[in-house]
Amino acid sequence: MKTRIVGTGNYLPDNVLTNDDLSKMVDTSDEWIRTRTGICQRRIAKEDTTYSMGAGAAKEALKQAEIAGEEIDLIIVATSSAEYAFPNTASLIQSEIGAKHALCFDVSVACTGFIVAMSIADSMMCTGNYRKALVIGSEVLSSQLDWSDRSVCVLFGDGAGAVVMENSESDGCGLIDQEIHSDGNKGMVLTCGKNTADRITADGTLRTNQTIQMNGQEVFKFAVKKVPESIQTLLDRNHLSAEDVDYYILHQANKRIIESVAKRLHVSIEKFPMNLDRYGNTSAASIPILLHELSREHILKPGNLVILSGFGGGLSWGSLLIRL
Ligand code: COA
């Protein structure tokens, strides 16, 4: 038995923050941000919350799949920006969409979260105990940014994406293979504290660490090494060449990272669709946001072979091989 994607959805806040807007807030420029990252603008939540955006994306995915909320028996939300420790974001979304039979929980694996959430859903569904799942990535990372730190605040944006997964007996379609890892030894190069990360320092002052802190160059080096390795492992294990894959749907962190992965795999950049110019890095939401855009625009077609690949805090990284 395999699990397959039968619907996609996304939700982006209306409020747009351009690079020029940012250049009025910190010492940066549209030119610097564009050339270093490929990002031109991002969406920033005002009224929207992690769960309201997740619910918006979920409703659209359910509509596309022609499935009622009541039929869903599993909801997993990948997020690092949940409003509550409990109830979890998935339970709040459950209530919004009337999925009264669903088991609900969140996973926290930063920008790799959506890959891990799909993998967990797949494993649970393959037991036969769960038949229809919603897997959602939703983030309000704008609430975790130090808006005076130009090296980080220009990179991120808010949004949500969702897929409906279903058990499928049919013709080789679905999640074929996966390859996911963590390396806690390097975790401190990309951090975001919670309340418990506050520390009283030796001189008695309180040091809070509730914003995203990053060694950009270390993260860059990690991503351009580990992502192609993970993809190559999947290709080799499934006797595929890089050309056999129709699209590589990567976490939308940085255009230069994606270009480097394409180069290392010797694959045309045309196979690496991007929308980070419009949304920035939306962490766990970036892959399902892009999946929905590609599906809505009929770029992705039934039968396409795709690899989804995420990387980020943990450090963590991983890829899924899927026949649509
Ligand atoms: N605007 C203008 N200048 C900036 C800036 C900004 N927003 N941010 C940093 N700079 C400056 C730095 O202060 C530094 O100045 P200096 O040379 O006078 O010291 C200079 O630009 C170069 O900084 P550096 O950090 O070396 O830039 P970089 O080329 O490594 O690019 C990143 C920085 C963050 C774009 C890059 O490291 C990156 O993309 N890393 C991966 C980040 C990522 O994707 N994280 C999320 C993963 S899930």
Coordinates of C-alpha atoms and ligand atoms in Angstrom, one line a residue:
M1 CA 0.0 0.0 0.0
K2 CA 1.2 3.6 -0.8
T3 CA -0.1 7.0 0.3
R4 CA -0.7 9.6 -2.3
I5 CA -1.4 13.3 -2.4
V6 CA -5.0 13.9 -3.6
G7 CA -5.4 17.6 -2.8
T8 CA -3.3 20.7 -2.2
G9 CA -4.0 24.2 -0.8
N10 CA -2.2 27.3 0.5
Y11 CA -2.9 30.5 2.3
L12 CA -0.8 33.7 2.2
P13 CA -1.5 36.8 4.2
D14 CA -2.4 39.8 2.1
N15 CA 0.2 42.2 3.7
V16 CA 3.2 42.5 1.4
L17 CA 6.6 43.7 2.7
T18 CA 9.0 44.5 -0.1
N19 CA 12.8 44.8 0.0
D20 CA 12.4 48.6 -0.4
D21 CA 10.2 48.6 2.6
L22 CA 12.8 46.7 4.6
S23 CA 15.5 49.2 3.5
K24 CA 13.6 51.9 5.4
M25 CA 13.7 49.7 8.6
V26 CA 17.4 48.4 8.5
D27 CA 20.6 49.2 6.7
T28 CA 20.0 47.0 3.6
S29 CA 19.0 47.4 0.0
D30 CA 16.8 45.7 -2.6
E31 CA 20.0 44.9 -4.6
W32 CA 21.7 43.2 -1.7
I33 CA 18.7 41.0 -0.8
R34 CA 17.9 40.1 -4.4
T35 CA 21.5 39.1 -5.4
R36 CA 22.3 37.2 -2.1
T37 CA 18.9 35.4 -1.8
G38 CA 16.6 35.9 -4.8
I39 CA 13.9 37.3 -2.5
C40 CA 12.0 40.4 -3.7
Q41 CA 9.1 40.5 -1.2
R42 CA 7.4 38.5 1.5
R43 CA 4.0 38.3 3.2
I44 CA 3.7 39.3 6.8
A45 CA 0.7 38.2 8.9
K46 CA -1.3 40.9 10.6
E47 CA -4.6 39.4 11.7
D48 CA -3.7 35.9 10.6
T49 CA -2.3 33.3 13.0
T50 CA -0.5 30.0 12.5
Y51 CA -3.6 28.1 12.9
S52 CA -6.0 30.4 11.0
M53 CA -3.6 30.2 8.0
G54 CA -3.2 26.5 8.4
A55 CA -7.0 26.1 8.4
G56 CA -7.3 28.3 5.3
A57 CA -4.8 26.1 3.5
A58 CA -6.5 22.9 4.8
K59 CA -9.9 24.1 3.5
E60 CA -8.6 24.7 0.1
A61 CA -6.8 21.2 0.0
L62 CA -10.0 19.5 1.1
K63 CA -12.0 21.3 -1.6
Q64 CA -9.6 20.3 -4.2
A65 CA -9.6 16.7 -3.0
E66 CA -13.5 16.8 -2.7
I67 CA -13.2 15.4 0.8
A68 CA -15.2 16.7 3.8
G69 CA -13.4 17.6 7.1
E70 CA -15.4 14.8 8.8
E71 CA -13.6 12.2 6.7
I72 CA -10.1 13.2 7.8
D73 CA -8.7 10.9 10.5
L74 CA -5.2 12.4 11.0
I75 CA -4.0 16.0 11.1
I76 CA -0.3 16.7 11.4
V77 CA 1.0 20.3 11.4
A78 CA 4.7 21.1 10.9
T79 CA 5.4 24.4 12.6
S80 CA 8.0 26.3 14.7
S81 CA 5.6 29.2 15.4
A82 CA 2.6 27.7 17.1
E83 CA 0.6 30.1 19.2
Y84 CA 0.0 27.6 22.0
A85 CA 2.1 24.8 23.4
F86 CA -1.3 23.2 23.9
P87 CA -3.8 22.8 22.4
N88 CA -1.6 22.1 19.4
T89 CA -2.1 23.8 16.1
A90 CA -3.5 20.7 14.5
S91 CA -6.3 20.5 17.1
L92 CA -7.2 24.2 16.5
I93 CA -7.4 23.5 12.8
Q94 CA -9.5 20.3 13.5
S95 CA -12.0 22.5 15.2
E96 CA -12.1 25.0 12.3
I97 CA -12.7 22.3 9.6
G98 CA -15.0 20.0 11.6
A99 CA -12.6 17.0 11.4
K100 CA -14.1 15.5 14.5
H101 CA -12.7 12.0 14.0
A102 CA -9.0 13.1 13.5
L103 CA -6.0 12.5 15.7
C104 CA -4.1 15.8 15.8
F105 CA -0.6 16.7 16.6
D106 CA 2.2 19.1 15.7
V107 CA 5.8 18.3 14.7
S108 CA 8.8 20.7 15.2
V109 CA 11.6 20.1 12.8
A110 CA 12.0 23.7 11.6
C111 CA 12.2 24.0 7.8
T112 CA 12.4 20.2 7.3
G113 CA 9.1 19.9 9.3
F114 CA 6.8 19.3 6.3
I115 CA 9.0 16.5 4.9
V116 CA 9.0 14.8 8.4
A117 CA 5.2 15.3 8.8
M118 CA 4.5 13.7 5.5
S119 CA 6.8 10.8 6.4
I120 CA 5.0 10.3 9.7
A121 CA 1.6 10.4 8.0
D122 CA 2.7 7.9 5.5
S123 CA 4.0 5.5 8.2
M124 CA 0.8 5.8 10.2
M125 CA -1.5 5.4 7.2
C126 CA 0.4 2.3 6.1
T127 CA -0.7 0.5 9.3
G128 CA -4.2 0.7 7.8
N129 CA -5.5 2.5 10.9
Y130 CA -5.7 6.0 9.2
R131 CA -7.0 6.4 5.7
K132 CA -7.2 10.2 5.0
A133 CA -4.7 12.7 6.4
L134 CA -4.1 16.4 6.3
V135 CA -0.5 17.4 6.4
I136 CA 0.0 21.1 6.9
G137 CA 3.0 23.5 7.2
S138 CA 2.1 26.9 8.7
E139 CA 4.4 29.6 10.1
V140 CA 4.3 33.1 11.4
L141 CA 8.0 33.5 11.6
S142 CA 7.7 37.3 11.5
S143 CA 6.9 37.0 15.2
Q144 CA 10.3 35.4 15.9
L145 CA 12.5 37.9 14.0
D146 CA 14.7 40.6 15.5
W147 CA 13.6 43.4 13.1
S148 CA 16.8 45.3 13.8
D149 CA 19.0 42.3 12.6
R150 CA 19.4 42.8 8.9
S151 CA 21.3 39.5 8.5
V152 CA 18.2 37.5 9.4
C153 CA 15.0 39.6 9.1
V154 CA 15.2 40.0 5.4
L155 CA 15.1 36.3 4.8
F156 CA 11.7 35.1 6.2
G157 CA 8.0 35.4 5.5
D158 CA 4.7 34.0 6.7
G159 CA 2.2 31.6 5.1
A160 CA 0.7 28.1 5.1
G161 CA 0.4 25.1 2.8
A162 CA -1.4 21.8 3.0
V163 CA -1.9 18.5 1.3
V164 CA -4.5 15.8 1.7
M165 CA -3.0 12.3 1.7
E166 CA -5.0 9.2 1.0
N167 CA -4.3 5.4 1.0
S168 CA -4.0 4.2 -2.5
E169 CA -3.7 0.7 -3.9
S170 CA -3.3 1.9 -7.4
D171 CA -0.6 1.7 -10.1
G172 CA 2.6 2.7 -8.4
C173 CA 1.4 6.2 -7.5
G174 CA 2.3 7.7 -4.2
L175 CA 5.2 8.1 -1.8
I176 CA 7.9 5.7 -3.0
D177 CA 10.9 6.3 -0.8
Q178 CA 12.3 8.7 1.7
E179 CA 15.6 9.8 3.2
I180 CA 15.6 12.0 6.3
H181 CA 18.3 13.0 8.8
S182 CA 19.3 15.1 11.8
D183 CA 22.6 16.3 13.1
G184 CA 22.2 17.8 16.6
N185 CA 26.0 18.4 16.8
K186 CA 25.5 21.4 14.4
G187 CA 22.2 22.6 15.9
M188 CA 23.5 25.8 17.3
V189 CA 24.3 27.4 13.9
L190 CA 20.5 28.1 13.5
T191 CA 18.4 28.7 16.6
C192 CA 15.2 30.2 17.9
G193 CA 14.7 30.1 21.6
K194 CA 11.4 29.8 23.5
N195 CA 10.7 31.1 27.0
T196 CA 12.7 28.2 28.5
A197 CA 15.8 29.4 26.6
D198 CA 16.0 32.5 28.7
R199 CA 19.0 32.4 30.9
I200 CA 20.2 34.3 33.9
T201 CA 23.8 35.1 33.0
A202 CA 26.8 35.1 35.4
D203 CA 26.3 38.9 36.0
G204 CA 22.7 38.3 37.0
T205 CA 21.1 39.8 33.8
L206 CA 18.4 38.0 31.9
R207 CA 19.5 37.0 28.4
T208 CA 16.5 36.3 26.1
N209 CA 17.0 34.4 23.0
Q210 CA 13.6 34.3 21.4
T211 CA 14.5 35.4 17.9
I212 CA 16.0 33.5 15.0
Q213 CA 19.8 33.6 15.2
M214 CA 21.9 32.2 12.4
N215 CA 25.4 31.6 11.1
G216 CA 24.4 32.2 7.5
Q217 CA 27.5 30.9 5.9
E218 CA 27.5 27.6 7.9
V219 CA 23.8 27.0 7.1
F220 CA 24.6 27.7 3.4
K221 CA 27.5 25.2 3.3
F222 CA 25.4 22.6 5.1
A223 CA 22.5 23.0 2.7
V224 CA 24.5 22.8 -0.5
K225 CA 26.2 19.6 0.7
K226 CA 23.5 17.7 2.4
V227 CA 20.5 18.3 0.0
P228 CA 22.2 17.0 -3.1
E229 CA 23.6 14.0 -1.1
S230 CA 20.1 13.2 0.1
I231 CA 18.6 13.5 -3.4
Q232 CA 21.4 11.4 -4.9
T233 CA 20.8 8.6 -2.3
L234 CA 17.1 8.5 -3.3
L235 CA 18.0 8.4 -7.0
D236 CA 20.6 5.6 -6.6
R237 CA 18.4 3.5 -4.4
N238 CA 15.6 3.7 -6.9
H239 CA 17.8 3.2 -10.0
L240 CA 16.9 6.6 -11.3
S241 CA 19.0 9.2 -13.1
A242 CA 18.6 12.9 -12.0
E243 CA 16.9 13.5 -15.4
D244 CA 14.2 10.9 -14.7
V245 CA 12.7 13.3 -12.1
D246 CA 10.2 15.8 -13.5
Y247 CA 10.5 18.4 -10.7
Y248 CA 12.6 19.0 -7.6
I249 CA 10.5 20.9 -5.1
L250 CA 13.0 22.3 -2.6
H251 CA 12.5 24.3 0.5
Q252 CA 12.4 27.9 -0.6
A253 CA 15.2 29.4 1.5
N254 CA 17.6 30.9 -1.0
K255 CA 17.9 31.0 -4.8
R256 CA 21.7 30.4 -4.7
I257 CA 21.2 27.3 -2.6
I258 CA 18.7 25.9 -5.1
E259 CA 21.0 26.8 -8.1
S260 CA 23.9 25.1 -6.4
V261 CA 21.9 21.9 -5.8
A262 CA 20.8 21.8 -9.5
K263 CA 24.4 22.3 -10.5
R264 CA 25.7 19.5 -8.3
L265 CA 23.1 17.1 -9.7
H266 CA 23.8 18.3 -13.3
V267 CA 20.1 19.0 -13.8
S268 CA 18.6 22.1 -15.6
I269 CA 17.4 24.8 -13.2
E270 CA 14.1 24.6 -15.1
K271 CA 13.3 21.4 -13.0
F272 CA 13.6 23.5 -9.8
P273 CA 10.5 25.7 -9.6
M274 CA 10.8 28.6 -7.2
N275 CA 8.5 31.2 -5.6
L276 CA 10.8 32.5 -2.9
D277 CA 11.1 35.8 -4.8
R278 CA 7.4 36.5 -3.7
Y279 CA 7.3 34.8 -0.3
G280 CA 10.8 34.6 1.2
N281 CA 11.6 31.6 3.4
T282 CA 8.3 30.4 5.0
S283 CA 10.1 27.5 6.8
A284 CA 7.8 24.4 7.1
A285 CA 5.2 26.0 4.9
S286 CA 7.4 26.6 1.8
I287 CA 7.1 23.2 0.1
P288 CA 3.3 22.8 0.4
I289 CA 2.8 26.5 -0.7
L290 CA 4.8 25.8 -3.8
L291 CA 3.2 22.4 -4.4
H292 CA -0.2 24.1 -4.5
E293 CA 0.9 26.8 -6.9
L294 CA 2.3 24.2 -9.3
S295 CA -0.8 22.1 -9.0
R296 CA -3.1 25.0 -9.5
E297 CA -1.2 26.1 -12.6
H298 CA -1.3 22.6 -14.0
I299 CA 2.5 22.5 -14.1
L300 CA 2.4 19.3 -12.0
K301 CA 0.5 16.5 -13.7
P302 CA -0.7 13.0 -12.7
G303 CA 2.2 10.6 -13.2
N304 CA 4.9 13.1 -12.7
L305 CA 7.9 11.9 -10.6
V306 CA 8.9 14.6 -8.1
I307 CA 11.4 14.9 -5.2
L308 CA 10.5 17.1 -2.3
S309 CA 13.5 18.2 -0.3
G310 CA 13.7 20.2 3.0
F311 CA 16.6 21.4 5.2
G312 CA 17.0 23.6 8.2
G313 CA 17.2 23.9 12.0
G314 CA 18.3 20.9 14.0
L315 CA 20.2 20.7 11.8
S316 CA 17.9 18.5 9.7
W317 CA 17.4 17.6 6.1
G318 CA 15.5 15.1 4.0
S319 CA 13.8 14.2 0.8
L320 CA 10.8 12.3 -0.4
L321 CA 10.4 10.6 -3.8
I322 CA 6.8 10.7 -5.0
R323 CA 4.9 9.6 -8.1
L324 CA 1.9 12.0 -8.4
Ligands
COA1 N1 21.8 43.9 3.8 C1 23.0 44.5 3.5 N2 24.2 43.9 4.0 C2 24.1 42.8 4.8 C3 22.8 42.2 5.1 C4 21.7 42.8 4.6 N3 20.4 42.4 4.8 N4 23.0 41.2 5.8 C5 24.4 41.0 6.0 N5 25.0 42.1 5.4 C6 26.4 42.3 5.3 C7 27.2 41.7 6.4 O1 27.2 42.6 7.5 C8 28.6 41.7 5.7 O2 29.2 42.9 5.8 P1 30.8 43.0 6.1 O3 31.4 42.4 4.9 O4 31.0 44.5 6.1 O5 31.0 42.3 7.4 C9 28.3 41.4 4.3 O6 26.9 41.7 4.1 C10 28.4 39.9 3.9 O7 27.8 39.1 4.9 P2 27.8 37.6 4.8 O8 27.0 37.0 6.0 O9 29.1 37.1 4.5 O10 26.9 37.4 3.5 P3 26.6 36.1 2.6 O11 27.1 36.3 1.3 O12 27.1 34.9 3.4 O13 25.0 36.1 2.6 C11 23.2 35.0 3.6 C12 24.3 36.0 3.8 C13 22.4 34.9 4.9 C14 22.2 35.5 2.5 C15 23.8 33.6 3.2 O14 24.8 33.3 4.1 C16 22.7 32.6 3.2 O15 21.8 32.6 2.4 N6 22.8 31.6 4.1 C17 21.8 30.6 4.2 C18 20.7 31.1 5.1 C19 19.4 30.3 5.1 O16 18.9 30.0 4.0 N7 18.9 30.0 6.3 C20 17.7 29.3 6.4 C21 17.9 27.9 6.2 S1 16.4 27.0 6.4

